[in-house]
Amino acid sequence: KLYNALKNDVLDIAEAAGGEPARFFLQKADREYRAMSAMREQLQKIVGKVDEKVSDEQIFNRLFDASRNGGSANNKLVQRAITVMDPAGLKAFQAAILSKMGRGPDQQFSPDRWLGPSGINGLSARAKTMIFKDEPQLLQALNDVTEVSKRFKNLNKYGNPSGTGQTVLGWA
């Protein structure tokens, strides 16, 4: 109540000093400040507060997790983070995501992992579009890798894991 009373007093003073335009611009400045404050609070979920020590890896993991979890709140968070990244930072983020997706603990690429929750399908469709918006050819290449991985996975169904084919062929 106190804040609203003070805000109204300041608006009345601005209007008395500069007329209706002064009131309008002060209200606009207040709205923009509130929006900026909300964005700062959202970004603090990723980069931490001013006095908090957060490593680059922690920042990446928080942003990566937000892009994997989907949901409108996380999509907005990813969008805000991408909005404030410089082009080099965005490229580094894209590269880090690509190097992480589809790899197992041994750091080897696996089509099964690529298609699973730790791969491309772990990213929400909205996050993929936001993260790779400036790279439509890369996004198409990712879709191609996904299609090849699906086909490779299907081919593995017809494999011969027991090795009996070699024995039969050798006997023949």
JSON list of N, CA and C in Angstrom, two decimals, residues 40-92:
[
{"chain": "A", "resi": 40, "resn": "ARG", "atom": "N", "xyz": [16.13, -10.10, -14.82]},
{"chain": "A", "resi": 40, "resn": "ARG", "atom": "CA", "xyz": [17.33, -10.30, -14.01]},
{"chain": "A", "resi": 40, "resn": "ARG", "atom": "C", "xyz": [17.12, -11.44, -13.02]},
{"chain": "A", "resi": 41, "resn": "GLU", "atom": "N", "xyz": [15.95, -11.49, -12.39]},
{"chain": "A", "resi": 41, "resn": "GLU", "atom": "CA", "xyz": [15.66, -12.57, -11.44]},
{"chain": "A", "resi": 41, "resn": "GLU", "atom": "C", "xyz": [15.65, -13.93, -12.14]},
{"chain": "A", "resi": 42, "resn": "GLN", "atom": "N", "xyz": [15.09, -13.98, -13.35]},
{"chain": "A", "resi": 42, "resn": "GLN", "atom": "CA", "xyz": [15.09, -15.22, -14.10]},
{"chain": "A", "resi": 42, "resn": "GLN", "atom": "C", "xyz": [16.51, -15.66, -14.46]},
{"chain": "A", "resi": 43, "resn": "LEU", "atom": "N", "xyz": [17.31, -14.72, -14.94]},
{"chain": "A", "resi": 43, "resn": "LEU", "atom": "CA", "xyz": [18.68, -15.05, -15.34]},
{"chain": "A", "resi": 43, "resn": "LEU", "atom": "C", "xyz": [19.54, -15.45, -14.15]},
{"chain": "A", "resi": 44, "resn": "GLN", "atom": "N", "xyz": [19.20, -14.95, -12.96]},
{"chain": "A", "resi": 44, "resn": "GLN", "atom": "CA", "xyz": [19.95, -15.34, -11.77]},
{"chain": "A", "resi": 44, "resn": "GLN", "atom": "C", "xyz": [19.79, -16.83, -11.47]},
{"chain": "A", "resi": 45, "resn": "LYS", "atom": "N", "xyz": [18.71, -17.44, -11.97]},
{"chain": "A", "resi": 45, "resn": "LYS", "atom": "CA", "xyz": [18.54, -18.88, -11.79]},
{"chain": "A", "resi": 45, "resn": "LYS", "atom": "C", "xyz": [19.62, -19.64, -12.56]},
{"chain": "A", "resi": 46, "resn": "ILE", "atom": "N", "xyz": [20.16, -19.01, -13.58]},
{"chain": "A", "resi": 46, "resn": "ILE", "atom": "CA", "xyz": [21.20, -19.66, -14.39]},
{"chain": "A", "resi": 46, "resn": "ILE", "atom": "C", "xyz": [22.59, -19.20, -13.95]},
{"chain": "A", "resi": 47, "resn": "VAL", "atom": "N", "xyz": [22.83, -17.90, -13.90]},
{"chain": "A", "resi": 47, "resn": "VAL", "atom": "CA", "xyz": [24.18, -17.40, -13.65]},
{"chain": "A", "resi": 47, "resn": "VAL", "atom": "C", "xyz": [24.46, -17.16, -12.17]},
{"chain": "A", "resi": 48, "resn": "GLY", "atom": "N", "xyz": [23.45, -17.24, -11.33]},
{"chain": "A", "resi": 48, "resn": "GLY", "atom": "CA", "xyz": [23.63, -17.02, -9.91]},
{"chain": "A", "resi": 48, "resn": "GLY", "atom": "C", "xyz": [23.56, -15.54, -9.55]},
{"chain": "A", "resi": 49, "resn": "LYS", "atom": "N", "xyz": [23.52, -15.28, -8.28]},
{"chain": "A", "resi": 49, "resn": "LYS", "atom": "CA", "xyz": [23.47, -13.90, -7.80]},
{"chain": "A", "resi": 49, "resn": "LYS", "atom": "C", "xyz": [24.87, -13.31, -7.82]},
{"chain": "A", "resi": 50, "resn": "VAL", "atom": "N", "xyz": [24.96, -12.02, -7.63]},
{"chain": "A", "resi": 50, "resn": "VAL", "atom": "CA", "xyz": [26.22, -11.30, -7.75]},
{"chain": "A", "resi": 50, "resn": "VAL", "atom": "C", "xyz": [27.31, -11.89, -6.86]},
{"chain": "A", "resi": 51, "resn": "ASP", "atom": "N", "xyz": [26.99, -12.19, -5.62]},
{"chain": "A", "resi": 51, "resn": "ASP", "atom": "CA", "xyz": [28.00, -12.68, -4.68]},
{"chain": "A", "resi": 51, "resn": "ASP", "atom": "C", "xyz": [28.18, -14.20, -4.71]},
{"chain": "A", "resi": 52, "resn": "GLU", "atom": "N", "xyz": [27.45, -14.88, -5.58]},
{"chain": "A", "resi": 52, "resn": "GLU", "atom": "CA", "xyz": [27.52, -16.34, -5.68]},
{"chain": "A", "resi": 52, "resn": "GLU", "atom": "C", "xyz": [28.58, -16.74, -6.69]},
{"chain": "A", "resi": 53, "resn": "LYS", "atom": "N", "xyz": [29.44, -17.68, -6.29]},
{"chain": "A", "resi": 53, "resn": "LYS", "atom": "CA", "xyz": [30.49, -18.18, -7.19]},
{"chain": "A", "resi": 53, "resn": "LYS", "atom": "C", "xyz": [29.91, -19.34, -8.01]},
{"chain": "A", "resi": 54, "resn": "VAL", "atom": "N", "xyz": [29.74, -19.11, -9.31]},
{"chain": "A", "resi": 54, "resn": "VAL", "atom": "CA", "xyz": [29.19, -20.13, -10.20]},
{"chain": "A", "resi": 54, "resn": "VAL", "atom": "C", "xyz": [30.16, -20.35, -11.35]},
{"chain": "A", "resi": 55, "resn": "SER", "atom": "N", "xyz": [30.53, -21.59, -11.57]},
{"chain": "A", "resi": 55, "resn": "SER", "atom": "CA", "xyz": [31.47, -21.90, -12.66]},
{"chain": "A", "resi": 55, "resn": "SER", "atom": "C", "xyz": [30.75, -21.86, -14.01]},
{"chain": "A", "resi": 56, "resn": "ASP", "atom": "N", "xyz": [31.53, -21.75, -15.06]},
{"chain": "A", "resi": 56, "resn": "ASP", "atom": "CA", "xyz": [30.97, -21.79, -16.41]},
{"chain": "A", "resi": 56, "resn": "ASP", "atom": "C", "xyz": [30.24, -23.10, -16.65]},
{"chain": "A", "resi": 57, "resn": "GLU", "atom": "N", "xyz": [30.78, -24.18, -16.14]},
{"chain": "A", "resi": 57, "resn": "GLU", "atom": "CA", "xyz": [30.16, -25.49, -16.30]},
{"chain": "A", "resi": 57, "resn": "GLU", "atom": "C", "xyz": [28.79, -25.54, -15.61]},
{"chain": "A", "resi": 58, "resn": "GLN", "atom": "N", "xyz": [28.69, -24.95, -14.43]},
{"chain": "A", "resi": 58, "resn": "GLN", "atom": "CA", "xyz": [27.41, -24.91, -13.72]},
{"chain": "A", "resi": 58, "resn": "GLN", "atom": "C", "xyz": [26.39, -24.09, -14.51]},
{"chain": "A", "resi": 59, "resn": "ILE", "atom": "N", "xyz": [26.84, -22.96, -15.06]},
{"chain": "A", "resi": 59, "resn": "ILE", "atom": "CA", "xyz": [25.95, -22.12, -15.85]},
{"chain": "A", "resi": 59, "resn": "ILE", "atom": "C", "xyz": [25.45, -22.90, -17.06]},
{"chain": "A", "resi": 60, "resn": "PHE", "atom": "N", "xyz": [26.38, -23.57, -17.76]},
{"chain": "A", "resi": 60, "resn": "PHE", "atom": "CA", "xyz": [25.99, -24.36, -18.93]},
{"chain": "A", "resi": 60, "resn": "PHE", "atom": "C", "xyz": [24.99, -25.44, -18.52]},
{"chain": "A", "resi": 61, "resn": "ASN", "atom": "N", "xyz": [25.28, -26.18, -17.45]},
{"chain": "A", "resi": 61, "resn": "ASN", "atom": "CA", "xyz": [24.40, -27.27, -17.03]},
{"chain": "A", "resi": 61, "resn": "ASN", "atom": "C", "xyz": [23.01, -26.76, -16.65]},
{"chain": "A", "resi": 62, "resn": "ARG", "atom": "N", "xyz": [22.94, -25.61, -15.99]},
{"chain": "A", "resi": 62, "resn": "ARG", "atom": "CA", "xyz": [21.63, -25.04, -15.64]},
{"chain": "A", "resi": 62, "resn": "ARG", "atom": "C", "xyz": [20.84, -24.67, -16.89]},
{"chain": "A", "resi": 63, "resn": "LEU", "atom": "N", "xyz": [21.51, -24.06, -17.83]},
{"chain": "A", "resi": 63, "resn": "LEU", "atom": "CA", "xyz": [20.84, -23.66, -19.07]},
{"chain": "A", "resi": 63, "resn": "LEU", "atom": "C", "xyz": [20.48, -24.89, -19.90]},
{"chain": "A", "resi": 64, "resn": "PHE", "atom": "N", "xyz": [21.37, -25.86, -19.95]},
{"chain": "A", "resi": 64, "resn": "PHE", "atom": "CA", "xyz": [21.09, -27.11, -20.67]},
{"chain": "A", "resi": 64, "resn": "PHE", "atom": "C", "xyz": [19.90, -27.82, -20.05]},
{"chain": "A", "resi": 65, "resn": "ASP", "atom": "N", "xyz": [19.85, -27.89, -18.72]},
{"chain": "A", "resi": 65, "resn": "ASP", "atom": "CA", "xyz": [18.72, -28.53, -18.03]},
{"chain": "A", "resi": 65, "resn": "ASP", "atom": "C", "xyz": [17.42, -27.80, -18.32]},
{"chain": "A", "resi": 66, "resn": "ALA", "atom": "N", "xyz": [17.47, -26.47, -18.34]},
{"chain": "A", "resi": 66, "resn": "ALA", "atom": "CA", "xyz": [16.26, -25.69, -18.64]},
{"chain": "A", "resi": 66, "resn": "ALA", "atom": "C", "xyz": [15.78, -25.98, -20.06]},
{"chain": "A", "resi": 67, "resn": "SER", "atom": "N", "xyz": [16.71, -26.16, -21.00]},
{"chain": "A", "resi": 67, "resn": "SER", "atom": "CA", "xyz": [16.29, -26.45, -22.38]},
{"chain": "A", "resi": 67, "resn": "SER", "atom": "C", "xyz": [15.80, -27.89, -22.53]},
{"chain": "A", "resi": 68, "resn": "ARG", "atom": "N", "xyz": [16.24, -28.77, -21.66]},
{"chain": "A", "resi": 68, "resn": "ARG", "atom": "CA", "xyz": [15.78, -30.16, -21.71]},
{"chain": "A", "resi": 68, "resn": "ARG", "atom": "C", "xyz": [14.44, -30.35, -21.04]},
{"chain": "A", "resi": 69, "resn": "ASN", "atom": "N", "xyz": [14.17, -29.60, -20.00]},
{"chain": "A", "resi": 69, "resn": "ASN", "atom": "CA", "xyz": [12.94, -29.80, -19.24]},
{"chain": "A", "resi": 69, "resn": "ASN", "atom": "C", "xyz": [11.71, -29.27, -19.97]},
{"chain": "A", "resi": 70, "resn": "GLY", "atom": "N", "xyz": [11.90, -28.38, -20.93]},
{"chain": "A", "resi": 70, "resn": "GLY", "atom": "CA", "xyz": [10.76, -27.83, -21.66]},
{"chain": "A", "resi": 70, "resn": "GLY", "atom": "C", "xyz": [9.88, -27.01, -20.74]},
{"chain": "A", "resi": 71, "resn": "GLY", "atom": "N", "xyz": [8.60, -26.96, -21.02]},
{"chain": "A", "resi": 71, "resn": "GLY", "atom": "CA", "xyz": [7.68, -26.17, -20.23]},
{"chain": "A", "resi": 71, "resn": "GLY", "atom": "C", "xyz": [7.83, -24.69, -20.55]},
{"chain": "A", "resi": 72, "resn": "SER", "atom": "N", "xyz": [6.76, -23.95, -20.41]},
{"chain": "A", "resi": 72, "resn": "SER", "atom": "CA", "xyz": [6.79, -22.54, -20.82]},
{"chain": "A", "resi": 72, "resn": "SER", "atom": "C", "xyz": [7.74, -21.71, -19.97]},
{"chain": "A", "resi": 73, "resn": "ALA", "atom": "N", "xyz": [7.82, -21.99, -18.67]},
{"chain": "A", "resi": 73, "resn": "ALA", "atom": "CA", "xyz": [8.72, -21.20, -17.81]},
{"chain": "A", "resi": 73, "resn": "ALA", "atom": "C", "xyz": [10.17, -21.43, -18.21]},
{"chain": "A", "resi": 74, "resn": "ASN", "atom": "N", "xyz": [10.54, -22.66, -18.45]},
{"chain": "A", "resi": 74, "resn": "ASN", "atom": "CA", "xyz": [11.92, -22.95, -18.85]},
{"chain": "A", "resi": 74, "resn": "ASN", "atom": "C", "xyz": [12.22, -22.44, -20.25]},
{"chain": "A", "resi": 75, "resn": "ASN", "atom": "N", "xyz": [11.24, -22.51, -21.15]},
{"chain": "A", "resi": 75, "resn": "ASN", "atom": "CA", "xyz": [11.44, -21.96, -22.48]},
{"chain": "A", "resi": 75, "resn": "ASN", "atom": "C", "xyz": [11.70, -20.46, -22.42]},
{"chain": "A", "resi": 76, "resn": "LYS", "atom": "N", "xyz": [10.97, -19.76, -21.57]},
{"chain": "A", "resi": 76, "resn": "LYS", "atom": "CA", "xyz": [11.19, -18.32, -21.40]},
{"chain": "A", "resi": 76, "resn": "LYS", "atom": "C", "xyz": [12.57, -18.06, -20.84]},
{"chain": "A", "resi": 77, "resn": "LEU", "atom": "N", "xyz": [13.00, -18.89, -19.90]},
{"chain": "A", "resi": 77, "resn": "LEU", "atom": "CA", "xyz": [14.32, -18.74, -19.31]},
{"chain": "A", "resi": 77, "resn": "LEU", "atom": "C", "xyz": [15.41, -18.94, -20.35]},
{"chain": "A", "resi": 78, "resn": "VAL", "atom": "N", "xyz": [15.28, -19.97, -21.18]},
{"chain": "A", "resi": 78, "resn": "VAL", "atom": "CA", "xyz": [16.25, -20.21, -22.25]},
{"chain": "A", "resi": 78, "resn": "VAL", "atom": "C", "xyz": [16.23, -19.05, -23.23]},
{"chain": "A", "resi": 79, "resn": "GLN", "atom": "N", "xyz": [15.04, -18.57, -23.58]},
{"chain": "A", "resi": 79, "resn": "GLN", "atom": "CA", "xyz": [14.93, -17.45, -24.52]},
{"chain": "A", "resi": 79, "resn": "GLN", "atom": "C", "xyz": [15.61, -16.20, -23.96]},
{"chain": "A", "resi": 80, "resn": "ARG", "atom": "N", "xyz": [15.40, -15.92, -22.68]},
{"chain": "A", "resi": 80, "resn": "ARG", "atom": "CA", "xyz": [16.03, -14.74, -22.06]},
{"chain": "A", "resi": 80, "resn": "ARG", "atom": "C", "xyz": [17.55, -14.89, -22.05]},
{"chain": "A", "resi": 81, "resn": "ALA", "atom": "N", "xyz": [18.02, -16.07, -21.74]},
{"chain": "A", "resi": 81, "resn": "ALA", "atom": "CA", "xyz": [19.47, -16.28, -21.70]},
{"chain": "A", "resi": 81, "resn": "ALA", "atom": "C", "xyz": [20.07, -16.10, -23.09]},
{"chain": "A", "resi": 82, "resn": "ILE", "atom": "N", "xyz": [19.41, -16.64, -24.10]},
{"chain": "A", "resi": 82, "resn": "ILE", "atom": "CA", "xyz": [19.92, -16.53, -25.47]},
{"chain": "A", "resi": 82, "resn": "ILE", "atom": "C", "xyz": [19.88, -15.07, -25.92]},
{"chain": "A", "resi": 83, "resn": "THR", "atom": "N", "xyz": [18.87, -14.34, -25.50]},
{"chain": "A", "resi": 83, "resn": "THR", "atom": "CA", "xyz": [18.72, -12.94, -25.88]},
{"chain": "A", "resi": 83, "resn": "THR", "atom": "C", "xyz": [19.90, -12.10, -25.40]},
{"chain": "A", "resi": 84, "resn": "VAL", "atom": "N", "xyz": [20.43, -12.41, -24.23]},
{"chain": "A", "resi": 84, "resn": "VAL", "atom": "CA", "xyz": [21.52, -11.59, -23.68]},
{"chain": "A", "resi": 84, "resn": "VAL", "atom": "C", "xyz": [22.91, -12.12, -24.05]},
{"chain": "A", "resi": 85, "resn": "MET", "atom": "N", "xyz": [22.97, -13.27, -24.73]},
{"chain": "A", "resi": 85, "resn": "MET", "atom": "CA", "xyz": [24.27, -13.81, -25.15]},
{"chain": "A", "resi": 85, "resn": "MET", "atom": "C", "xyz": [24.80, -13.04, -26.35]},
{"chain": "A", "resi": 86, "resn": "ASP", "atom": "N", "xyz": [26.09, -12.82, -26.35]},
{"chain": "A", "resi": 86, "resn": "ASP", "atom": "CA", "xyz": [26.70, -12.26, -27.55]},
{"chain": "A", "resi": 86, "resn": "ASP", "atom": "C", "xyz": [26.84, -13.40, -28.56]},
{"chain": "A", "resi": 87, "resn": "PRO", "atom": "N", "xyz": [27.06, -13.10, -29.84]},
{"chain": "A", "resi": 87, "resn": "PRO", "atom": "CA", "xyz": [27.13, -14.15, -30.85]},
{"chain": "A", "resi": 87, "resn": "PRO", "atom": "C", "xyz": [28.17, -15.24, -30.55]},
{"chain": "A", "resi": 88, "resn": "ALA", "atom": "N", "xyz": [29.32, -14.85, -30.02]},
{"chain": "A", "resi": 88, "resn": "ALA", "atom": "CA", "xyz": [30.35, -15.84, -29.69]},
{"chain": "A", "resi": 88, "resn": "ALA", "atom": "C", "xyz": [29.87, -16.75, -28.55]},
{"chain": "A", "resi": 89, "resn": "GLY", "atom": "N", "xyz": [29.20, -16.17, -27.57]},
{"chain": "A", "resi": 89, "resn": "GLY", "atom": "CA", "xyz": [28.67, -16.96, -26.46]},
{"chain": "A", "resi": 89, "resn": "GLY", "atom": "C", "xyz": [27.62, -17.95, -26.92]},
{"chain": "A", "resi": 90, "resn": "LEU", "atom": "N", "xyz": [26.76, -17.52, -27.84]},
{"chain": "A", "resi": 90, "resn": "LEU", "atom": "CA", "xyz": [25.73, -18.41, -28.38]},
{"chain": "A", "resi": 90, "resn": "LEU", "atom": "C", "xyz": [26.37, -19.55, -29.16]},
{"chain": "A", "resi": 91, "resn": "LYS", "atom": "N", "xyz": [27.38, -19.24, -29.96]},
{"chain": "A", "resi": 91, "resn": "LYS", "atom": "CA", "xyz": [28.07, -20.29, -30.72]},
{"chain": "A", "resi": 91, "resn": "LYS", "atom": "C", "xyz": [28.73, -21.30, -29.76]},
{"chain": "A", "resi": 92, "resn": "ALA", "atom": "N", "xyz": [29.32, -20.80, -28.70]},
{"chain": "A", "resi": 92, "resn": "ALA", "atom": "CA", "xyz": [29.96, -21.69, -27.71]},
{"chain": "A", "resi": 92, "resn": "ALA", "atom": "C", "xyz": [28.90, -22.57, -27.04]}
]
